[in-house]
mmCIF file of C-alpha atoms in Angstrom:
data_model
loop_
_atom_site.group_PDB
_atom_site.id
_atom_site.type_symbol
_atom_site.label_atom_id
_atom_site.label_comp_id
_atom_site.label_asym_id
_atom_site.label_seq_id
_atom_site.Cartn_x
_atom_site.Cartn_y
_atom_site.Cartn_z
ATOM 1 C CA MET A 143 -50.174 -63.057 0.113
ATOM 2 C CA THR A 144 -48.381 -64.366 3.212
ATOM 3 C CA LEU A 145 -45.612 -61.830 2.700
ATOM 4 C CA ALA A 146 -48.102 -58.993 2.338
ATOM 5 C CA LEU A 147 -49.625 -60.063 5.645
ATOM 6 C CA ALA A 148 -46.155 -59.876 7.215
ATOM 7 C CA ILE A 149 -45.947 -56.191 6.190
ATOM 8 C CA LEU A 150 -49.563 -55.420 7.109
ATOM 9 C CA PRO A 151 -48.839 -54.870 10.845
ATOM 10 C CA ILE A 152 -46.619 -51.921 9.870
ATOM 11 C CA ALA A 153 -49.544 -50.284 8.066
ATOM 12 C CA LEU A 154 -51.860 -51.028 10.987
ATOM 13 C CA ALA A 155 -49.378 -49.455 13.405
ATOM 14 C CA PHE A 156 -49.400 -46.326 11.229
ATOM 15 C CA LEU A 157 -53.182 -46.319 11.441
ATOM 16 C CA ALA A 158 -53.082 -46.706 15.219
ATOM 17 C CA GLY A 159 -50.776 -43.689 15.548
ATOM 18 C CA TRP A 160 -52.992 -41.612 13.281
ATOM 19 C CA THR A 161 -56.094 -42.638 15.257
ATOM 20 C CA ALA A 162 -54.467 -41.745 18.569
ATOM 21 C CA LYS A 163 -53.726 -38.236 17.325
ATOM 22 C CA ALA A 164 -56.949 -37.690 15.349
ATOM 23 C CA THR A 165 -59.155 -38.675 18.275
ATOM 24 C CA GLY A 166 -57.208 -36.576 20.773
ATOM 25 C CA LEU A 167 -56.190 -39.654 22.754
ATOM 26 C CA LEU A 168 -52.741 -38.076 22.830
ATOM 27 C CA LYS A 169 -52.467 -34.289 22.617
ATOM 28 C CA PRO A 170 -49.951 -32.676 20.206
ATOM 29 C CA GLU A 171 -47.687 -31.657 23.078
ATOM 30 C CA HIS A 172 -47.479 -35.289 24.192
ATOM 31 C CA TRP A 173 -46.089 -36.460 20.843
ATOM 32 C CA SER A 174 -43.063 -34.161 21.093
ATOM 33 C CA GLY A 175 -42.099 -35.824 24.372
ATOM 34 C CA ILE A 176 -42.530 -39.280 22.861
ATOM 35 C CA GLU A 177 -40.320 -38.329 19.903
ATOM 36 C CA LEU A 178 -37.617 -36.996 22.237
ATOM 37 C CA LEU A 179 -37.740 -40.169 24.340
ATOM 38 C CA SER A 180 -37.287 -42.281 21.221
ATOM 39 C CA PHE A 181 -34.433 -40.163 19.847
ATOM 40 C CA ARG A 182 -32.421 -39.881 23.058
ATOM 41 C CA ILE A 183 -33.041 -43.248 24.752
ATOM 42 C CA LEU A 184 -34.931 -45.912 22.794
ATOM 43 C CA ILE A 185 -33.122 -45.783 19.442
ATOM 44 C CA PRO A 186 -29.629 -45.493 21.003
ATOM 45 C CA ALA A 187 -30.461 -48.495 23.210
ATOM 46 C CA ILE A 188 -31.320 -50.703 20.238
ATOM 47 C CA LEU A 189 -28.213 -49.505 18.386
ATOM 48 C CA ILE A 190 -25.968 -50.379 21.330
ATOM 49 C CA SER A 191 -27.459 -53.838 21.854
ATOM 50 C CA SER A 192 -27.557 -54.812 18.162
ATOM 51 C CA ILE A 193 -24.039 -53.620 17.308
ATOM 52 C CA ALA A 194 -22.401 -54.833 20.529
ATOM 53 C CA THR A 195 -23.629 -58.405 20.012
ATOM 54 C CA ALA A 196 -23.089 -58.575 16.213
ATOM 55 C CA ASP A 197 -20.493 -60.905 14.712
ATOM 56 C CA LEU A 198 -18.133 -58.567 12.872
ATOM 57 C CA SER A 199 -15.405 -61.119 12.211
ATOM 58 C CA SER A 200 -13.722 -60.951 8.815
ATOM 59 C CA ASP A 201 -15.017 -64.344 7.667
ATOM 60 C CA ARG A 202 -18.597 -63.108 8.130
ATOM 61 C CA ILE A 203 -18.097 -59.767 6.418
ATOM 62 C CA GLY A 204 -17.390 -60.725 2.833
ATOM 63 C CA PRO A 205 -18.694 -59.857 -0.624
ATOM 64 C CA LEU A 206 -22.256 -59.308 0.625
ATOM 65 C CA ALA A 207 -21.103 -56.647 3.072
ATOM 66 C CA GLY A 208 -19.064 -54.986 0.344
ATOM 67 C CA SER A 209 -22.061 -54.909 -1.984
ATOM 68 C CA LEU A 210 -24.340 -53.512 0.736
ATOM 69 C CA VAL A 211 -21.898 -50.757 1.656
ATOM 70 C CA SER A 212 -21.566 -49.878 -2.035
ATOM 71 C CA MET A 213 -25.360 -49.842 -2.282
ATOM 72 C CA VAL A 214 -25.600 -47.338 0.582
ATOM 73 C CA PHE A 215 -23.077 -45.029 -1.075
ATOM 74 C CA LEU A 216 -24.971 -45.204 -4.368
ATOM 75 C CA ALA A 217 -28.269 -44.631 -2.530
ATOM 76 C CA ALA A 218 -26.736 -41.557 -0.886
ATOM 77 C CA ILE A 219 -25.624 -40.208 -4.263
ATOM 78 C CA LEU A 220 -29.051 -40.854 -5.799
ATOM 79 C CA GLY A 221 -30.821 -39.237 -2.850
ATOM 80 C CA LEU A 222 -28.740 -36.064 -2.989
ATOM 81 C CA SER A 223 -28.895 -36.011 -6.796
ATOM 82 C CA VAL A 224 -32.616 -35.266 -6.583
ATOM 83 C CA ARG A 225 -31.502 -31.659 -6.108
ATOM 84 C CA PHE A 226 -30.619 -31.616 -9.835
ATOM 85 C CA LEU A 227 -34.216 -32.578 -10.676
ATOM 86 C CA LEU A 228 -35.980 -30.293 -8.214
ATOM 87 C CA PRO A 229 -34.642 -26.807 -7.414
ATOM 88 C CA VAL A 230 -34.803 -25.237 -3.965
ATOM 89 C CA ASP A 231 -38.186 -23.614 -4.595
ATOM 90 C CA LYS A 232 -39.695 -27.080 -5.173
ATOM 91 C CA LEU A 233 -37.562 -29.034 -2.707
ATOM 92 C CA SER A 234 -36.217 -27.374 0.434
ATOM 93 C CA SER A 235 -33.028 -28.509 2.142
ATOM 94 C CA ALA A 236 -35.135 -30.104 4.875
ATOM 95 C CA SER A 237 -37.096 -32.046 2.247
ATOM 96 C CA LEU A 238 -33.885 -33.104 0.487
ATOM 97 C CA SER A 239 -32.596 -34.484 3.782
ATOM 98 C CA THR A 240 -35.791 -36.529 4.096
ATOM 99 C CA ILE A 241 -35.363 -38.010 0.611
ATOM 100 C CA PHE A 242 -31.781 -38.848 1.577
ATOM 101 C CA GLN A 243 -32.993 -40.596 4.719
ATOM 102 C CA THR A 244 -35.833 -42.515 3.073
ATOM 103 C CA THR A 245 -33.458 -43.705 0.331
ATOM 104 C CA THR A 246 -30.599 -44.868 2.564
ATOM 105 C CA ARG A 247 -32.447 -46.170 5.638
ATOM 106 C CA TRP A 248 -34.145 -49.587 5.674
ATOM 107 C CA ASN A 249 -36.606 -51.356 7.957
ATOM 108 C CA ALA A 250 -34.588 -54.347 9.145
ATOM 109 C CA PHE A 251 -37.560 -55.826 10.997
ATOM 110 C CA ILE A 252 -39.517 -56.233 7.760
ATOM 111 C CA SER A 253 -36.410 -57.683 6.098
ATOM 112 C CA LEU A 254 -36.059 -60.276 8.827
ATOM 113 C CA SER A 255 -39.740 -61.228 8.599
ATOM 114 C CA ALA A 256 -39.518 -61.591 4.823
ATOM 115 C CA ALA A 257 -36.295 -63.602 5.130
ATOM 116 C CA GLU A 258 -37.952 -66.051 7.484
ATOM 117 C CA LEU A 259 -40.757 -66.581 4.972
ATOM 118 C CA LEU A 260 -38.674 -66.724 1.798
ATOM 119 C CA GLY A 261 -35.178 -67.908 2.655
ATOM 120 C CA GLY A 262 -35.006 -69.498 6.074
ATOM 121 C CA PRO A 263 -32.060 -69.421 8.519
ATOM 122 C CA ASP A 264 -29.345 -68.849 5.899
ATOM 123 C CA VAL A 265 -30.911 -65.631 4.634
ATOM 124 C CA LEU A 266 -31.727 -64.512 8.188
ATOM 125 C CA LEU A 267 -28.051 -64.894 9.086
ATOM 126 C CA LEU A 268 -26.944 -62.855 6.077
ATOM 127 C CA ILE A 269 -29.380 -60.035 6.891
ATOM 128 C CA ALA A 270 -28.051 -59.997 10.451
ATOM 129 C CA VAL A 271 -24.589 -59.463 8.957
ATOM 130 C CA GLY A 272 -26.045 -56.629 6.888
ATOM 131 C CA MET A 273 -27.516 -55.039 9.995
ATOM 132 C CA SER A 274 -24.193 -55.146 11.830
ATOM 133 C CA VAL A 275 -22.344 -53.520 8.939
ATOM 134 C CA LEU A 276 -24.909 -50.965 7.800
ATOM 135 C CA THR A 277 -26.319 -49.713 11.115
ATOM 136 C CA PRO A 278 -23.323 -47.535 12.094
ATOM 137 C CA LEU A 279 -22.695 -46.398 8.507
ATOM 138 C CA ILE A 280 -26.283 -45.357 7.800
ATOM 139 C CA ASN A 281 -26.869 -43.601 11.106
ATOM 140 C CA VAL A 282 -23.623 -41.620 11.045
ATOM 141 C CA SER A 283 -24.060 -40.613 7.391
ATOM 142 C CA ASN A 284 -27.668 -39.524 7.953
ATOM 143 C CA ILE A 285 -26.784 -37.431 10.988
ATOM 144 C CA LEU A 286 -23.952 -35.859 9.007
ATOM 145 C CA VAL A 287 -26.244 -34.915 6.110
ATOM 146 C CA LEU A 288 -28.972 -33.609 8.426
ATOM 147 C CA ALA A 289 -26.443 -31.473 10.298
ATOM 148 C CA TRP A 290 -25.323 -30.063 6.955
ATOM 149 C CA LEU A 291 -28.710 -29.509 5.311
ATOM 150 C CA CYS A 292 -31.038 -28.749 8.225
ATOM 151 C CA ALA A 293 -29.078 -27.328 11.115
ATOM 152 C CA GLY A 294 -27.359 -24.645 9.076
ATOM 153 C CA THR A 295 -24.091 -26.117 10.288
ATOM 154 C CA THR A 296 -21.128 -25.134 8.138
ATOM 155 C CA GLY A 297 -17.429 -25.850 8.428
ATOM 156 C CA PRO A 298 -15.846 -29.215 9.311
ATOM 157 C CA ARG A 299 -15.494 -28.425 13.004
ATOM 158 C CA ARG A 300 -19.153 -27.459 13.519
ATOM 159 C CA ILE A 301 -20.453 -30.404 11.492
ATOM 160 C CA LEU A 302 -18.177 -32.768 13.420
ATOM 161 C CA LYS A 303 -19.419 -31.328 16.716
ATOM 162 C CA ALA A 304 -23.061 -31.823 15.670
ATOM 163 C CA VAL A 305 -22.375 -35.413 14.618
ATOM 164 C CA VAL A 306 -20.353 -36.411 17.692
ATOM 165 C CA ALA A 307 -22.984 -35.011 20.074
ATOM 166 C CA ASN A 308 -25.837 -36.872 18.375
ATOM 167 C CA PRO A 309 -27.364 -39.670 20.535
ATOM 168 C CA LEU A 310 -27.532 -42.087 17.579
ATOM 169 C CA VAL A 311 -23.857 -41.654 16.769
ATOM 170 C CA ILE A 312 -23.011 -42.048 20.448
ATOM 171 C CA GLY A 313 -25.075 -45.255 20.523
ATOM 172 C CA CYS A 314 -23.192 -46.625 17.488
ATOM 173 C CA ALA A 315 -19.845 -45.707 19.049
ATOM 174 C CA ILE A 316 -20.700 -47.433 22.336
ATOM 175 C CA GLY A 317 -21.916 -50.515 20.475
ATOM 176 C CA LEU A 318 -18.727 -50.757 18.400
ATOM 177 C CA SER A 319 -16.576 -50.231 21.494
ATOM 178 C CA LEU A 320 -18.368 -53.009 23.360
ATOM 179 C CA ASN A 321 -18.109 -55.272 20.315
ATOM 180 C CA ALA A 322 -14.338 -54.779 20.177
ATOM 181 C CA ALA A 323 -13.835 -55.004 23.948
ATOM 182 C CA PRO A 324 -12.068 -58.128 25.312
ATOM 183 C CA PHE A 325 -14.897 -58.659 27.802
ATOM 184 C CA ASP A 326 -18.667 -59.035 27.726
ATOM 185 C CA LEU A 327 -21.117 -56.936 29.667
ATOM 186 C CA PRO A 328 -23.191 -58.838 32.235
ATOM 187 C CA LYS A 329 -26.189 -60.494 30.630
ATOM 188 C CA PRO A 330 -28.729 -58.443 32.670
ATOM 189 C CA LEU A 331 -27.348 -55.235 31.123
ATOM 190 C CA TYR A 332 -27.775 -56.547 27.579
ATOM 191 C CA GLU A 333 -31.279 -57.718 28.441
ATOM 192 C CA THR A 334 -32.080 -54.260 29.822
ATOM 193 C CA LEU A 335 -30.897 -52.619 26.593
ATOM 194 C CA ASP A 336 -32.926 -55.115 24.583
ATOM 195 C CA ILE A 337 -36.106 -54.421 26.568
ATOM 196 C CA ILE A 338 -35.700 -50.657 26.155
ATOM 197 C CA GLY A 339 -34.694 -50.909 22.491
ATOM 198 C CA ARG A 340 -37.646 -53.092 21.533
ATOM 199 C CA ALA A 341 -39.943 -50.185 22.287
ATOM 200 C CA ALA A 342 -38.251 -48.111 19.573
ATOM 201 C CA LEU A 343 -39.914 -49.920 16.657
ATOM 202 C CA GLY A 344 -43.492 -49.689 17.931
ATOM 203 C CA ILE A 345 -43.196 -46.111 19.112
ATOM 204 C CA GLY A 346 -41.474 -45.103 15.871
ATOM 205 C CA LEU A 347 -44.338 -46.512 13.806
ATOM 206 C CA LEU A 348 -46.949 -44.801 15.977
ATOM 207 C CA VAL A 349 -45.149 -41.472 15.677
ATOM 208 C CA VAL A 350 -45.026 -41.772 11.882
ATOM 209 C CA GLY A 351 -48.733 -42.626 11.841
ATOM 210 C CA ALA A 352 -49.488 -39.542 13.899
ATOM 211 C CA GLY A 353 -47.819 -37.442 11.224
ATOM 212 C CA ILE A 354 -49.980 -38.791 8.380
ATOM 213 C CA SER A 355 -52.463 -36.476 6.680
ATOM 214 C CA TRP A 356 -54.882 -38.278 4.368
ATOM 215 C CA ARG A 357 -55.654 -35.022 2.578
ATOM 216 C CA ARG A 358 -51.946 -34.481 1.942
ATOM 217 C CA LEU A 359 -51.486 -38.058 0.744
ATOM 218 C CA GLY A 360 -54.113 -37.441 -1.918
ATOM 219 C CA ARG A 361 -51.872 -34.771 -3.444
ATOM 220 C CA LEU A 362 -49.044 -36.844 -4.911
ATOM 221 C CA THR A 363 -46.229 -34.332 -5.304
ATOM 222 C CA ALA A 364 -42.939 -34.852 -7.134
ATOM 223 C CA PRO A 365 -40.861 -35.229 -3.903
ATOM 224 C CA VAL A 366 -43.272 -37.867 -2.561
ATOM 225 C CA LEU A 367 -43.283 -39.766 -5.847
ATOM 226 C CA ILE A 368 -39.499 -39.715 -6.183
ATOM 227 C CA GLY A 369 -38.963 -40.692 -2.548
ATOM 228 C CA ALA A 370 -41.508 -43.494 -2.771
ATOM 229 C CA LEU A 371 -39.956 -45.010 -5.904
ATOM 230 C CA LEU A 372 -36.268 -44.683 -5.055
ATOM 231 C CA ARG A 373 -36.244 -47.127 -2.141
ATOM 232 C CA PRO A 374 -38.448 -50.173 -2.867
ATOM 233 C CA ILE A 375 -38.271 -49.953 -6.669
ATOM 234 C CA GLY A 376 -34.983 -48.295 -7.630
ATOM 235 C CA MET A 377 -32.514 -49.569 -5.041
ATOM 236 C CA PRO A 378 -33.208 -53.298 -5.651
ATOM 237 C CA LEU A 379 -32.319 -52.718 -9.316
ATOM 238 C CA VAL A 380 -29.073 -51.058 -8.221
ATOM 239 C CA PHE A 381 -28.319 -53.975 -5.931
ATOM 240 C CA LEU A 382 -28.922 -56.541 -8.686
ATOM 241 C CA GLY A 383 -26.179 -54.818 -10.653
ATOM 242 C CA LEU A 384 -23.867 -54.868 -7.628
ATOM 243 C CA ALA A 385 -24.632 -58.570 -7.055
ATOM 244 C CA ASN A 386 -23.193 -59.313 -10.487
ATOM 245 C CA VAL A 387 -20.133 -57.153 -9.856
ATOM 246 C CA PHE A 388 -19.391 -58.832 -6.500
ATOM 247 C CA GLY A 389 -20.289 -62.329 -7.737
ATOM 248 C CA LEU A 390 -22.907 -62.977 -5.056
ATOM 249 C CA SER A 391 -24.692 -66.304 -4.733
ATOM 250 C CA SER A 392 -28.468 -66.525 -5.123
ATOM 251 C CA THR A 393 -28.852 -66.698 -1.334
ATOM 252 C CA GLU A 394 -26.715 -63.584 -0.828
ATOM 253 C CA THR A 395 -28.558 -61.790 -3.632
ATOM 254 C CA LEU A 396 -31.895 -62.611 -2.014
ATOM 255 C CA ALA A 397 -30.663 -61.229 1.305
ATOM 256 C CA GLY A 398 -29.552 -58.017 -0.395
ATOM 257 C CA LEU A 399 -32.851 -57.650 -2.204
ATOM 258 C CA LEU A 400 -34.698 -58.022 1.094
ATOM 259 C CA VAL A 401 -32.566 -55.202 2.480
ATOM 260 C CA THR A 402 -33.235 -52.859 -0.432
ATOM 261 C CA ALA A 403 -36.895 -53.599 -1.291
ATOM 262 C CA VAL A 404 -38.304 -52.796 2.153
ATOM 263 C CA PRO A 405 -39.490 -49.325 3.205
ATOM 264 C CA ALA A 406 -37.298 -46.914 5.128
ATOM 265 C CA ALA A 407 -36.948 -47.257 8.881
ATOM 266 C CA SER A 408 -39.451 -45.319 10.946
ATOM 267 C CA ASN A 409 -36.749 -44.024 13.311
ATOM 268 C CA GLY A 410 -35.668 -41.615 10.579
ATOM 269 C CA TYR A 411 -38.929 -39.720 11.145
ATOM 270 C CA VAL A 412 -37.943 -39.091 14.766
ATOM 271 C CA VAL A 413 -34.470 -38.014 13.661
ATOM 272 C CA ALA A 414 -35.996 -35.636 11.110
ATOM 273 C CA ARG A 415 -38.306 -34.156 13.746
ATOM 274 C CA THR A 416 -35.446 -33.596 16.158
ATOM 275 C CA MET A 417 -32.923 -32.227 13.660
ATOM 276 C CA GLY A 418 -35.205 -30.085 11.485
ATOM 277 C CA GLY A 419 -35.997 -32.410 8.591
ATOM 278 C CA ASP A 420 -39.280 -32.520 6.676
ATOM 279 C CA THR A 421 -41.398 -34.870 8.797
ATOM 280 C CA GLU A 422 -44.569 -34.498 6.710
ATOM 281 C CA LEU A 423 -42.697 -35.619 3.608
ATOM 282 C CA TYR A 424 -41.117 -38.486 5.559
ATOM 283 C CA ALA A 425 -44.518 -39.758 6.723
ATOM 284 C CA ASP A 426 -46.012 -39.514 3.228
ATOM 285 C CA ILE A 427 -43.084 -41.282 1.557
ATOM 286 C CA LEU A 428 -43.090 -44.021 4.174
ATOM 287 C CA VAL A 429 -46.770 -44.810 3.616
ATOM 288 C CA TYR A 430 -46.283 -45.161 -0.137
ATOM 289 C CA GLN A 431 -43.047 -47.129 0.304
ATOM 290 C CA THR A 432 -44.827 -49.592 2.585
ATOM 291 C CA LEU A 433 -47.573 -50.158 0.019
ATOM 292 C CA LEU A 434 -45.081 -50.540 -2.837
ATOM 293 C CA SER A 435 -42.970 -52.985 -0.822
ATOM 294 C CA MET A 436 -45.894 -55.388 -0.574
ATOM 295 C CA ALA A 437 -45.618 -55.829 -4.348
ATOM 296 C CA ALA A 438 -41.878 -55.249 -4.802
ATOM 297 C CA ILE A 439 -40.564 -57.864 -2.371
ATOM 298 C CA PRO A 440 -42.310 -60.895 -3.946
ATOM 299 C CA ILE A 441 -41.447 -59.707 -7.465
ATOM 300 C CA TYR A 442 -37.760 -59.202 -6.783
ATOM 301 C CA ALA A 443 -37.505 -62.351 -4.685
ATOM 302 C CA SER A 444 -38.947 -64.382 -7.563
ATOM 303 C CA LEU A 445 -35.924 -63.385 -9.685
ATOM 304 C CA VAL A 446 -33.534 -65.418 -7.526
ATOM 305 C CA LEU A 447 -35.742 -68.114 -5.991
#
């Protein structure tokens, strides 16, 4: 029950975003500006600050990191493999990109909250390692797939140009460069990035909420069902198999389960909006994933606690 309450604020933030749009508190033209602000400034800021300050030393990045990276690759394969189940007339390229995003992305803030409740400092530390390893990988791979599926970009040179010019990729690159640099930025600069980046989570949740249609949610389509089940139900099962392969401890396995059983990150909605993905599908999947996570996290955690 306590864990469900930890996830409840996410659902309430969705509701607040929906209310703001439904009541006309914010006009439709205002939301596009908010989404652009998040995509070009807020999300890159949080990527820079989180990656630049992460501990990427070899003794911290061990079997858990290897299992998480493998999990992302398998999630990517599963997400794209949905094309074999649903042809183009039932699942557009934009919708396929959304299933890819909602399968590979994860809400680290929910993971950290769950870790604090279930595992304490040791699990929190391991999830922080996961964030430092997965953040660049997931963002670059998602931008690459979106450029391929949604932007009509073909050929290695054009895809590379679309990826390199993306603000999220630029944010990851700056963060990695600062992490590897032999000097530290002045503390006020990091604090500035942190202040700006913190706004990304709240605004991202509000934007997703604004995209929710209760009438559409009542029509549970195959893409919504598949997208909802892949992340909080399917990926933890995949990770349990990887935990055995990599010989993870129970603490490391719990950390991995808390990475895979949470819903997708809300910033993917903003990325989809900006790059031509299916935002309606993203919003619908995210609502169902959030509800399923309330049940999935305690169940999977009980397997290793």
